[in-house]
């Protein structure tokens, strides 16, 4: 009596029938309702994107892109020092923050992140 050999195989196409016991969907996909369906690694949390990166699901895989204010390949993202590019006026002090920056008027000036005007201490009177 000769034993029959069952040959298992991987299915390389999304939407293919995976209902047989030995059929296996390729990496990046799973058998759902007897069809190979793409795994959404971003939703499943199985991606390896950096905490400061955006995960994008693509067929059978995923891609990572650093968020604005960060640089890198998506798997490793470093904060950009925006103050190095001098984004504030000379009347401001630039403070780098994680993923961004702030501009504050220097001492002796008043205003907002866009404009600063000199405080005329003579107009204040004596206190």
PDB file of C-alpha atoms in Angstrom:
ATOM      1  CA  UNK A   1       0.000   0.000   0.000  1.00  0.00           C
ATOM      2  CA  UNK A   2       1.473   3.261  -1.104  1.00  0.00           C
ATOM      3  CA  UNK A   3       0.788   6.363   0.967  1.00  0.00           C
ATOM      4  CA  UNK A   4      -0.402   9.326  -0.970  1.00  0.00           C
ATOM      5  CA  UNK A   5       1.736  12.400  -0.524  1.00  0.00           C
ATOM      6  CA  UNK A   6       0.080  15.718   0.029  1.00  0.00           C
ATOM      7  CA  UNK A   7       2.007  18.644  -1.396  1.00  0.00           C
ATOM      8  CA  UNK A   8       1.514  21.879   0.449  1.00  0.00           C
ATOM      9  CA  UNK A   9       1.905  25.135  -1.437  1.00  0.00           C
ATOM     10  CA  UNK A  10       1.961  28.853  -0.901  1.00  0.00           C
ATOM     11  CA  UNK A  11      -0.527  31.036  -2.728  1.00  0.00           C
ATOM     12  CA  UNK A  12       1.082  34.100  -4.247  1.00  0.00           C
ATOM     13  CA  UNK A  13      -2.020  35.965  -5.332  1.00  0.00           C
ATOM     14  CA  UNK A  14      -4.451  38.001  -3.263  1.00  0.00           C
ATOM     15  CA  UNK A  15      -8.033  36.798  -3.638  1.00  0.00           C
ATOM     16  CA  UNK A  16      -6.920  33.237  -4.429  1.00  0.00           C
ATOM     17  CA  UNK A  17      -8.774  30.272  -2.906  1.00  0.00           C
ATOM     18  CA  UNK A  18      -7.085  29.115   0.308  1.00  0.00           C
ATOM     19  CA  UNK A  19      -9.814  26.717   1.450  1.00  0.00           C
ATOM     20  CA  UNK A  20      -7.725  23.527   1.221  1.00  0.00           C
ATOM     21  CA  UNK A  21      -6.051  22.417   4.422  1.00  0.00           C
ATOM     22  CA  UNK A  22      -2.594  22.635   2.906  1.00  0.00           C
ATOM     23  CA  UNK A  23      -2.816  25.934   1.047  1.00  0.00           C
ATOM     24  CA  UNK A  24      -1.032  28.801   2.751  1.00  0.00           C
ATOM     25  CA  UNK A  25      -1.222  32.457   1.830  1.00  0.00           C
ATOM     26  CA  UNK A  26       2.134  34.143   1.321  1.00  0.00           C
ATOM     27  CA  UNK A  27       3.660  36.493   3.904  1.00  0.00           C
ATOM     28  CA  UNK A  28       1.727  39.720   4.230  1.00  0.00           C
ATOM     29  CA  UNK A  29      -1.623  37.998   3.669  1.00  0.00           C
ATOM     30  CA  UNK A  30      -3.993  35.712   5.565  1.00  0.00           C
ATOM     31  CA  UNK A  31      -6.789  33.329   4.654  1.00  0.00           C
ATOM     32  CA  UNK A  32     -10.096  35.144   5.328  1.00  0.00           C
ATOM     33  CA  UNK A  33     -13.391  33.559   4.214  1.00  0.00           C
ATOM     34  CA  UNK A  34     -11.386  31.044   2.112  1.00  0.00           C
ATOM     35  CA  UNK A  35      -9.571  33.813   0.179  1.00  0.00           C
ATOM     36  CA  UNK A  36      -6.063  35.217   0.597  1.00  0.00           C
ATOM     37  CA  UNK A  37      -6.511  38.777   1.805  1.00  0.00           C
ATOM     38  CA  UNK A  38      -3.897  41.460   2.393  1.00  0.00           C
ATOM     39  CA  UNK A  39      -2.869  41.935   6.033  1.00  0.00           C
ATOM     40  CA  UNK A  40      -3.085  45.580   7.090  1.00  0.00           C
ATOM     41  CA  UNK A  41       0.083  45.704   9.180  1.00  0.00           C
ATOM     42  CA  UNK A  42      -0.676  49.314  10.142  1.00  0.00           C
ATOM     43  CA  UNK A  43      -4.015  48.402  11.749  1.00  0.00           C
ATOM     44  CA  UNK A  44      -2.724  45.118  13.159  1.00  0.00           C
ATOM     45  CA  UNK A  45       0.249  46.857  14.795  1.00  0.00           C
ATOM     46  CA  UNK A  46       2.711  44.419  13.198  1.00  0.00           C
ATOM     47  CA  UNK A  47       4.619  47.160  11.336  1.00  0.00           C
ATOM     48  CA  UNK A  48       8.027  48.409  12.469  1.00  0.00           C
ATOM     49  CA  UNK A  49       7.502  52.136  11.799  1.00  0.00           C
ATOM     50  CA  UNK A  50       9.052  54.611  14.223  1.00  0.00           C
ATOM     51  CA  UNK A  51       6.736  56.226  16.794  1.00  0.00           C
ATOM     52  CA  UNK A  52       7.149  59.542  14.914  1.00  0.00           C
ATOM     53  CA  UNK A  53       6.281  58.032  11.523  1.00  0.00           C
ATOM     54  CA  UNK A  54       3.146  57.384   9.507  1.00  0.00           C
ATOM     55  CA  UNK A  55       2.419  53.790   8.475  1.00  0.00           C
ATOM     56  CA  UNK A  56       0.865  53.208   5.042  1.00  0.00           C
ATOM     57  CA  UNK A  57      -0.521  49.792   4.123  1.00  0.00           C
ATOM     58  CA  UNK A  58       0.494  48.566   0.649  1.00  0.00           C
ATOM     59  CA  UNK A  59      -0.314  45.146  -0.888  1.00  0.00           C
ATOM     60  CA  UNK A  60       1.477  42.409   1.086  1.00  0.00           C
ATOM     61  CA  UNK A  61       3.545  44.951   3.032  1.00  0.00           C
ATOM     62  CA  UNK A  62       3.655  48.492   4.462  1.00  0.00           C
ATOM     63  CA  UNK A  63       5.712  51.656   4.145  1.00  0.00           C
ATOM     64  CA  UNK A  64       6.778  54.216   6.747  1.00  0.00           C
ATOM     65  CA  UNK A  65       7.264  57.976   6.375  1.00  0.00           C
ATOM     66  CA  UNK A  66       8.541  60.299   9.091  1.00  0.00           C
ATOM     67  CA  UNK A  67       6.021  62.871  10.312  1.00  0.00           C
ATOM     68  CA  UNK A  68       6.505  66.592   9.571  1.00  0.00           C
ATOM     69  CA  UNK A  69       9.278  67.999  11.776  1.00  0.00           C
ATOM     70  CA  UNK A  70      11.232  64.726  11.626  1.00  0.00           C
ATOM     71  CA  UNK A  71      13.750  63.265   9.211  1.00  0.00           C
ATOM     72  CA  UNK A  72      14.749  59.675   8.473  1.00  0.00           C
ATOM     73  CA  UNK A  73      13.642  56.572   6.624  1.00  0.00           C
ATOM     74  CA  UNK A  74      10.413  55.986   8.578  1.00  0.00           C
ATOM     75  CA  UNK A  75      11.915  53.175  10.628  1.00  0.00           C
ATOM     76  CA  UNK A  76      14.204  55.645  12.398  1.00  0.00           C
ATOM     77  CA  UNK A  77      13.080  59.298  12.681  1.00  0.00           C
ATOM     78  CA  UNK A  78      15.041  62.129  14.266  1.00  0.00           C
ATOM     79  CA  UNK A  79      13.731  65.537  15.288  1.00  0.00           C
ATOM     80  CA  UNK A  80      14.670  68.371  12.923  1.00  0.00           C
ATOM     81  CA  UNK A  81      16.094  71.462  14.650  1.00  0.00           C
ATOM     82  CA  UNK A  82      13.950  74.024  12.839  1.00  0.00           C
ATOM     83  CA  UNK A  83      15.721  76.852  14.702  1.00  0.00           C
ATOM     84  CA  UNK A  84      18.911  76.078  12.756  1.00  0.00           C
ATOM     85  CA  UNK A  85      17.124  77.441   9.647  1.00  0.00           C
ATOM     86  CA  UNK A  86      16.350  80.724  11.520  1.00  0.00           C
ATOM     87  CA  UNK A  87      12.537  80.706  11.038  1.00  0.00           C
ATOM     88  CA  UNK A  88      11.949  83.578  13.505  1.00  0.00           C
ATOM     89  CA  UNK A  89      12.738  87.285  13.148  1.00  0.00           C
ATOM     90  CA  UNK A  90      15.780  88.765  14.863  1.00  0.00           C
ATOM     91  CA  UNK A  91      13.418  90.201  17.520  1.00  0.00           C
ATOM     92  CA  UNK A  92      12.370  86.650  18.498  1.00  0.00           C
ATOM     93  CA  UNK A  93      13.984  83.810  20.397  1.00  0.00           C
ATOM     94  CA  UNK A  94      13.509  80.460  18.644  1.00  0.00           C
ATOM     95  CA  UNK A  95      12.941  77.362  20.775  1.00  0.00           C
ATOM     96  CA  UNK A  96      13.128  73.938  19.129  1.00  0.00           C
ATOM     97  CA  UNK A  97      10.398  71.534  20.285  1.00  0.00           C
ATOM     98  CA  UNK A  98       9.801  67.887  19.384  1.00  0.00           C
ATOM     99  CA  UNK A  99       8.564  67.987  15.790  1.00  0.00           C
ATOM    100  CA  UNK A 100       8.214  71.777  15.690  1.00  0.00           C
ATOM    101  CA  UNK A 101       9.453  75.116  17.120  1.00  0.00           C
ATOM    102  CA  UNK A 102       8.176  78.294  18.779  1.00  0.00           C
ATOM    103  CA  UNK A 103       9.114  81.960  18.370  1.00  0.00           C
ATOM    104  CA  UNK A 104       8.835  84.272  21.403  1.00  0.00           C
ATOM    105  CA  UNK A 105       9.562  87.979  21.561  1.00  0.00           C
ATOM    106  CA  UNK A 106      12.892  88.816  23.174  1.00  0.00           C
ATOM    107  CA  UNK A 107      13.031  90.690  26.486  1.00  0.00           C
ATOM    108  CA  UNK A 108      12.048  94.330  25.952  1.00  0.00           C
ATOM    109  CA  UNK A 109       9.645  93.487  23.128  1.00  0.00           C
ATOM    110  CA  UNK A 110       5.980  92.495  23.029  1.00  0.00           C
ATOM    111  CA  UNK A 111       3.908  90.732  20.376  1.00  0.00           C
ATOM    112  CA  UNK A 112       3.210  87.264  19.092  1.00  0.00           C
ATOM    113  CA  UNK A 113       4.976  84.536  17.121  1.00  0.00           C
ATOM    114  CA  UNK A 114       4.881  86.674  13.961  1.00  0.00           C
ATOM    115  CA  UNK A 115       5.672  90.231  15.021  1.00  0.00           C
ATOM    116  CA  UNK A 116       7.373  91.948  17.943  1.00  0.00           C
ATOM    117  CA  UNK A 117       7.405  95.648  18.809  1.00  0.00           C
ATOM    118  CA  UNK A 118       9.699  97.505  21.161  1.00  0.00           C
ATOM    119  CA  UNK A 119       8.257  98.232  24.602  1.00  0.00           C
ATOM    120  CA  UNK A 120       8.751 101.927  25.382  1.00  0.00           C
ATOM    121  CA  UNK A 121       9.652 101.757  29.040  1.00  0.00           C
ATOM    122  CA  UNK A 122       9.357 105.589  29.294  1.00  0.00           C
ATOM    123  CA  UNK A 123       5.605 105.366  28.586  1.00  0.00           C
ATOM    124  CA  UNK A 124       5.065 103.021  31.513  1.00  0.00           C
ATOM    125  CA  UNK A 125       5.623 105.665  34.185  1.00  0.00           C
ATOM    126  CA  UNK A 126       7.231 105.008  37.520  1.00  0.00           C
ATOM    127  CA  UNK A 127       6.022 102.130  39.574  1.00  0.00           C
TER     128      UNK A 127
END
